[in-house]
Coordinates of C-alpha atoms in Angstrom, one line a residue:
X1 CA 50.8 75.7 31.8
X2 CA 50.4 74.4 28.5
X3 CA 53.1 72.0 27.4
X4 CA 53.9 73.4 24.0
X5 CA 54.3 76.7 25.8
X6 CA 57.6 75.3 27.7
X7 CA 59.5 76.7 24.4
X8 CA 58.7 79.8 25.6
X9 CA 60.9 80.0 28.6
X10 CA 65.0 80.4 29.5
X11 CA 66.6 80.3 32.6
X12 CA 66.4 83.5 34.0
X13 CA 69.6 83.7 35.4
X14 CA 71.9 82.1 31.6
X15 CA 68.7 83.1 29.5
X16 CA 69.7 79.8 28.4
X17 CA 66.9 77.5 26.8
X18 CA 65.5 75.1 29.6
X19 CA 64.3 71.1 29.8
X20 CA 61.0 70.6 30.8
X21 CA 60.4 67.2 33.1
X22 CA 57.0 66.2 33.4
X23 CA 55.6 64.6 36.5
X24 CA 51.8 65.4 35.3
X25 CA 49.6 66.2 33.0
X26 CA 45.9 67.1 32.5
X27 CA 45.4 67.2 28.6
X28 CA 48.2 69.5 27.3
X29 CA 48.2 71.2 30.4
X30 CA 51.8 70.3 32.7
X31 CA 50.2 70.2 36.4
X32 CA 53.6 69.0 38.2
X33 CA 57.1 68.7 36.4
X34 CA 59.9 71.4 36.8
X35 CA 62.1 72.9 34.4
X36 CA 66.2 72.0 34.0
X37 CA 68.9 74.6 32.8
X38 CA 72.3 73.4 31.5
X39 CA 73.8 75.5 34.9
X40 CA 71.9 72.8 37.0
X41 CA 69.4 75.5 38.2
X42 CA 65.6 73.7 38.3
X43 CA 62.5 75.6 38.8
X44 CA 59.5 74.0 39.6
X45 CA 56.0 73.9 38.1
X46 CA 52.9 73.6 40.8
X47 CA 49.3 73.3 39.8
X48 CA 50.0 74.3 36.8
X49 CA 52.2 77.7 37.5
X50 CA 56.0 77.4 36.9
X51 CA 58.2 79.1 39.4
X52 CA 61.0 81.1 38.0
X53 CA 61.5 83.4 41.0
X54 CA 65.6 84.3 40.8
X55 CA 67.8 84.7 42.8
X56 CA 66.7 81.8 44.7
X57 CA 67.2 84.3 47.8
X58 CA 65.3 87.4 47.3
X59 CA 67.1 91.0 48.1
X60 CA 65.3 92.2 51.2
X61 CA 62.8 94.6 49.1
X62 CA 61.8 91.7 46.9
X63 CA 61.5 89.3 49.6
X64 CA 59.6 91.8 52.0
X65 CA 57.1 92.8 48.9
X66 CA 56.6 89.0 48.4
X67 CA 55.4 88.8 52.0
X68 CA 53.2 91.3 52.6
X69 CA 51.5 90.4 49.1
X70 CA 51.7 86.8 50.4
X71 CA 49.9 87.9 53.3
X72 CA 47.3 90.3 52.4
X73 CA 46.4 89.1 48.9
X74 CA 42.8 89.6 49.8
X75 CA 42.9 92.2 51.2
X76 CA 44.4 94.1 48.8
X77 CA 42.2 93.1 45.9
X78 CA 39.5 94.1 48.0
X79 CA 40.8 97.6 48.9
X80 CA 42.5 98.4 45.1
X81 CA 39.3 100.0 44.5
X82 CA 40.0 102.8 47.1
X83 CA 43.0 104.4 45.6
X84 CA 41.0 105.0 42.7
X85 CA 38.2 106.4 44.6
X86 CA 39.9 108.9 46.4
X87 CA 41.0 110.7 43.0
X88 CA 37.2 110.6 42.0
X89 CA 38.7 108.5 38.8
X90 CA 36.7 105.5 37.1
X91 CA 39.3 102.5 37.0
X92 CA 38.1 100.9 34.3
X93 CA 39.3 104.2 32.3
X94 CA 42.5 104.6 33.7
X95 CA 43.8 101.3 32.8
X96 CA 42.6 101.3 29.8
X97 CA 43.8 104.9 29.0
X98 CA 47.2 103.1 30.3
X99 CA 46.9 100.3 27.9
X100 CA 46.4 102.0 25.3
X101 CA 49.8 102.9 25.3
X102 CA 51.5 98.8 24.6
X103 CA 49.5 99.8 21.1
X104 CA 49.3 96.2 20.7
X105 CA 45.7 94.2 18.9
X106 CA 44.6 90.6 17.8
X107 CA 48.1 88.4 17.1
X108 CA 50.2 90.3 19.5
X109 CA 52.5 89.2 22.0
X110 CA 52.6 90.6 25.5
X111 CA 53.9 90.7 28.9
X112 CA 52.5 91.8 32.1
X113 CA 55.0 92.4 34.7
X114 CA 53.8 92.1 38.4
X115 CA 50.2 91.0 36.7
X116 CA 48.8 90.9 40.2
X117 CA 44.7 89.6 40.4
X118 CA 44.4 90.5 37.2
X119 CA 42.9 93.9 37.5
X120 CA 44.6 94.6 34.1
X121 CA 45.2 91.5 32.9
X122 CA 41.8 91.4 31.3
X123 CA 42.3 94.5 29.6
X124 CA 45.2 93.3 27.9
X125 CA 43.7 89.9 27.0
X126 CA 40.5 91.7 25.4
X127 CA 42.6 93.8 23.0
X128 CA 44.4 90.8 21.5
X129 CA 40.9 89.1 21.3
X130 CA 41.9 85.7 21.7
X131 CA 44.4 86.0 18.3
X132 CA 47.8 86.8 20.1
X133 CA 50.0 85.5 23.4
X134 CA 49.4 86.5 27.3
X135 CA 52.1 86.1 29.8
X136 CA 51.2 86.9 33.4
X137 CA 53.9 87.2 35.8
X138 CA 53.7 88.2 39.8
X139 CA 56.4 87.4 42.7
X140 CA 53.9 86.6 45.0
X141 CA 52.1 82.7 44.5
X142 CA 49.0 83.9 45.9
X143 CA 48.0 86.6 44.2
X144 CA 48.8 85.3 41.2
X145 CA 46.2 82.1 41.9
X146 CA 43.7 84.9 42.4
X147 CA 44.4 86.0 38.5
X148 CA 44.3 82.4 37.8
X149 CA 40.9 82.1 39.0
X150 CA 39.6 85.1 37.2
X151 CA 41.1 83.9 33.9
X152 CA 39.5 80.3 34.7
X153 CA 36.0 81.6 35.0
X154 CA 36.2 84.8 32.5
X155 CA 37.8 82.4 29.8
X156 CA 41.0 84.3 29.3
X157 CA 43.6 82.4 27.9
X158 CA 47.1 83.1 29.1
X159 CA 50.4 81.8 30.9
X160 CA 51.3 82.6 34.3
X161 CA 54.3 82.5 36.4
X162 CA 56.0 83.4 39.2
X163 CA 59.0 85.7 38.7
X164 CA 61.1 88.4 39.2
X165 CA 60.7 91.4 37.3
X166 CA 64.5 91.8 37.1
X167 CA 65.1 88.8 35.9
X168 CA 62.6 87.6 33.5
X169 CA 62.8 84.0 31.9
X170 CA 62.0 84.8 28.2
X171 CA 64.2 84.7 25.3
X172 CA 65.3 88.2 23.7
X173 CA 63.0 90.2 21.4
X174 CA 60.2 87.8 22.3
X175 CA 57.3 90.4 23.2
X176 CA 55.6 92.8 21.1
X177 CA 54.9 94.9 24.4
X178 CA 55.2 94.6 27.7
X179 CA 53.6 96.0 30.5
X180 CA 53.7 96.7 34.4
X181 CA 51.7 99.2 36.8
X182 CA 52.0 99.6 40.9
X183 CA 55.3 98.0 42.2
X184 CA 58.4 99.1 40.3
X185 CA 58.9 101.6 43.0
X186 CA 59.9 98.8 45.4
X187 CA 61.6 96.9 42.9
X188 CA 65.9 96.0 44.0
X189 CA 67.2 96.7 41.5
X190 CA 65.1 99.2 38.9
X191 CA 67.5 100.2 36.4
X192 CA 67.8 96.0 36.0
X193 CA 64.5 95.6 35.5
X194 CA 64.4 98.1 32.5
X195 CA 67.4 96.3 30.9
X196 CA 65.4 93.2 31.0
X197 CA 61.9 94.4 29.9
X198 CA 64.3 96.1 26.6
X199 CA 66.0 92.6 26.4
X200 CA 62.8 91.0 26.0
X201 CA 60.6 93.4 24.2
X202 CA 61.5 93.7 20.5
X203 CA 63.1 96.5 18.5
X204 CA 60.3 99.0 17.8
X205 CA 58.0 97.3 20.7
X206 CA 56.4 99.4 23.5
X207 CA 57.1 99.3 27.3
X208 CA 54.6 100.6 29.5
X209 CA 55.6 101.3 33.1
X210 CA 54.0 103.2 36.2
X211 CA 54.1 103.8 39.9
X212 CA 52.9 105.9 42.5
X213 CA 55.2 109.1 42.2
X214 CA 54.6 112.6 43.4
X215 CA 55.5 115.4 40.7
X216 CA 58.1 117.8 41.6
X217 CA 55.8 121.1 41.2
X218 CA 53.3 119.5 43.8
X219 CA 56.1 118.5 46.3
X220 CA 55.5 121.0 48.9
X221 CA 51.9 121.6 48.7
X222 CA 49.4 120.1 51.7
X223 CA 47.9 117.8 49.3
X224 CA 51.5 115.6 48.5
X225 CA 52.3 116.0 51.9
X226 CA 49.2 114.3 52.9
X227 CA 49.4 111.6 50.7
X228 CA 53.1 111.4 51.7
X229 CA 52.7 110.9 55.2
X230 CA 49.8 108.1 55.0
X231 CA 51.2 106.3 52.1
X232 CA 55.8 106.9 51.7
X233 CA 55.5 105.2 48.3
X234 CA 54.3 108.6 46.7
X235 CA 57.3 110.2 47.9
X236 CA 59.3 108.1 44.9
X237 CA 60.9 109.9 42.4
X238 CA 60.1 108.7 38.0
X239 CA 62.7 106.2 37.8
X240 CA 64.3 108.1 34.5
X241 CA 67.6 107.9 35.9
X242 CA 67.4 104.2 35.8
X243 CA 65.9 103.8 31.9
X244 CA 68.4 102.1 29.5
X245 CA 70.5 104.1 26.5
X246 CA 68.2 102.2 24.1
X247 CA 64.6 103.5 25.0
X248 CA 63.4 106.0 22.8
X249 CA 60.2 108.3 22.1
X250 CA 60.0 108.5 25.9
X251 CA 57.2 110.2 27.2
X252 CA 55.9 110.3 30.9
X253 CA 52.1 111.1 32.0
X254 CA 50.7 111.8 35.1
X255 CA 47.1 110.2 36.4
X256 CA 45.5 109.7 39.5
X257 CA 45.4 112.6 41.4
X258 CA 48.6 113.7 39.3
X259 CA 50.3 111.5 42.1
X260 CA 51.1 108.4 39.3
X261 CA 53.3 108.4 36.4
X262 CA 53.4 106.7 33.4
X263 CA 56.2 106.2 31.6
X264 CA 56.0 104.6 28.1
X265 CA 58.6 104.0 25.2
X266 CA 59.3 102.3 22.1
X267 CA 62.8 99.7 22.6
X268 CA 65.2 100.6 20.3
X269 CA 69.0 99.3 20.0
X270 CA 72.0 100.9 21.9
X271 CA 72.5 104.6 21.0
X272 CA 70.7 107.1 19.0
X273 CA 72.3 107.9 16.1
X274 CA 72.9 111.1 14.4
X275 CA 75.0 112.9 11.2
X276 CA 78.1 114.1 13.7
X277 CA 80.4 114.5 10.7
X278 CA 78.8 117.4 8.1
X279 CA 81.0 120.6 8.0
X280 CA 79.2 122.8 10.5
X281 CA 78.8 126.5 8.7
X282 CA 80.1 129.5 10.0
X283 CA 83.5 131.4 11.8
X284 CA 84.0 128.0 13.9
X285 CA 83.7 125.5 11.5
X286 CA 84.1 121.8 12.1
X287 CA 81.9 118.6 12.5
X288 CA 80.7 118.0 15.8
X289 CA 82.7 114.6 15.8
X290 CA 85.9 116.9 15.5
X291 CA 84.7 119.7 18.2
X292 CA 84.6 116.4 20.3
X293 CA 87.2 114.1 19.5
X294 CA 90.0 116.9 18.1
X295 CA 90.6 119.1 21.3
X296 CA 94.0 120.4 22.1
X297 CA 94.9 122.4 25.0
X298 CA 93.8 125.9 25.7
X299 CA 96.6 128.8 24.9
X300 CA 96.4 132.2 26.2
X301 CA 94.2 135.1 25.1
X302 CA 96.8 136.8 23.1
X303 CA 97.1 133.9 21.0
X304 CA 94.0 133.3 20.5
X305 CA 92.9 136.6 19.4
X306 CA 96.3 136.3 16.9
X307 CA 94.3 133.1 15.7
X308 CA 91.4 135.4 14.9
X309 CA 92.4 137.5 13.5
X310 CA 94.6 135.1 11.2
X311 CA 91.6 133.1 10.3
X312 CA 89.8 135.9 9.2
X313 CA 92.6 137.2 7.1
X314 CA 92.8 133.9 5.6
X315 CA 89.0 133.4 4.8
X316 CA 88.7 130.2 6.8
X317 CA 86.5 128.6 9.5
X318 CA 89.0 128.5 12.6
X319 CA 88.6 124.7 12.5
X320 CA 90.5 124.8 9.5
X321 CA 93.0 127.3 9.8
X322 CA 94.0 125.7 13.0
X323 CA 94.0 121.8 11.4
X324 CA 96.3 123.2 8.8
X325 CA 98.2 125.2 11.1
X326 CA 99.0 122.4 13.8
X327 CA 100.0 120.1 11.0
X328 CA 102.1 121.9 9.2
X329 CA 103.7 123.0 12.8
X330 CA 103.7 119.0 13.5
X331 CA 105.3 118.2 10.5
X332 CA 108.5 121.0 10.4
X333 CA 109.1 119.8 14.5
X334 CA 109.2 116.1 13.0
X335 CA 111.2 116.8 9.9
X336 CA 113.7 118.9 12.7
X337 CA 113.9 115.3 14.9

């Protein structure tokens, strides 16, 4: 980790800026030291990696992903290759095709989530050609020294950590993109982890997220039910449910087989926002603001249709007839009090 890069992190559990205590350095590069937050929570930096993994105890899908990539780190870089295969899909296309989507270049600033050996990691660091910022996250320590590696002897340039995709230790609006493929599935807590890749990710940024995930029109055909039964991730369903109100231009893809999605969107801030309060032409009348917010309770049919047919007499959209009608039927009760 490079010491003037220590700006770049917050606590991940106040998001509050951190201290950085240096035990050793090689250059500008902080070998040993650990980070301080004002809550007294320290996360410590080891050859050069910072650990920000929060909660300090995992939930039990965390911690059990964290093993098993722990354990089989090289095994599963050398396998990766397989899952590909079996679709008859060149990798290199795929994650590019997938990369495309961040629609970031030279000076951007981006975030790969669950970063892994670095299978896309490269990808990413060739599009901002040396010009822009790389963070590299993964849960598991020894995967993430296999990226290391890779970045060591392909000269990429970029900052890793451990972490938690749920809670990530960056300030708000700090990325221009961020990005993660082949884990959310598993993750504790999903719909957190989309808060937190919004909170982080400007306004008008891209987030770029995909999983294993059978389609619903393929559910019952031999072909899912295969994959199903050799490999339960595919049984997963696209996460929309768990997106946050402020994603927008949402747009899912399906590659690999169909059996991935890809969900991408640009961040925007809290709701969308529309024109609820033009008079809405026509026998009805009203805004959609006072269809919503101005209902009374229902009456019978027979005075209903007398409303009809009084509105019509009248000339007026029913909206009207009935605002003047209740007030002036509000106002004589009152006046009677």
């Amino acid at each position: 980790m490079k010491r003037n890069e220590a700006v770049s992190y917050v606590c991940p559990a106040s998001k509050e800026p951190l201290d950085l205590e240096i035990v050793s350095l090689d250059g500008e590069e902080v070998l040993e030291g650990r980070f301080v937050a004002p809550n007294g929570n320290a996360y410590p930096v080891r050859r050069g990696i910072p650990d920000f993994r929060y909660p300090f105890e995992l939930a039990p899908s965390d911690e059990t992903a964290k093993a098993w990539y722990d354990n089989n780190a090289r095994e599963y870089e050398s396998y990766l290759h397989l899952t590909f295969d079996s679709f008859g899909v060149d990798e290199a296309d795929v994650r590019r095709r997938m990369i495309d989507k961040m629609a970031i270049g030279p000076g951007s600033v981006a975030l790969e989530v669950g970063a892994g050996t670095g299978r896309d990691s490269v990808v990413i660091a060739e599009r901002l050609q040396g010009r822009g910022k790389l963070f590299l996250q993964d849960i598991s320590l020894p995967v993430l020294e296999m990226n290391v590696a890779k970045a060591a002897s392909g000269g990429l340039c970029a900052e890793f950590h451990v972490g938690n995709g749920c809670h990530l230790p960056f300030p708000d609006d700090f990325f221009d993109a961020a990005y993660h493929f082949g884990g959310v599935n598993t993750f504790s807590d999903i719909a957190g982890f989309f808060v937190e890749m919004n909170r982080v990710v400007r306004p008008g940024g891209k987030v770029v997220v995909g999983d294993e995930g059978v389609p619903v029109w393929l559910r019952n055909t031999e072909y899912a039910k295969i994959l199903m039964n050799s490999n339960p991730s595919y049984e997963y369903d696209v996460p929309l449910d768990q997106l946050p109100v402020s994603c927008r231009n949402v747009t899912v893809e399906w590659l690999l087989g169909d059996v991935f999605y890809v969900i991408d969107y640009v961040v925007g801030e809290g709701e969308p926002v529309a024109d609820f309060d033009f008079e809405i032409p026509g026998a009805r009348g009203g805004t959609h603001r006072t269809r919503y917010e101005g209902q009374l309770e229902g009456v019978t049919p027979e005075a209903k249709a007398l409303a009809h047919k009084a509105r019509a007499r009248k000339g007026m959209s029913m909206h009207k007839w009935l605002d003047e009608v209740v007030r002036a039927a509000a106002r004589r009760d009152l006046e009677e009090e």
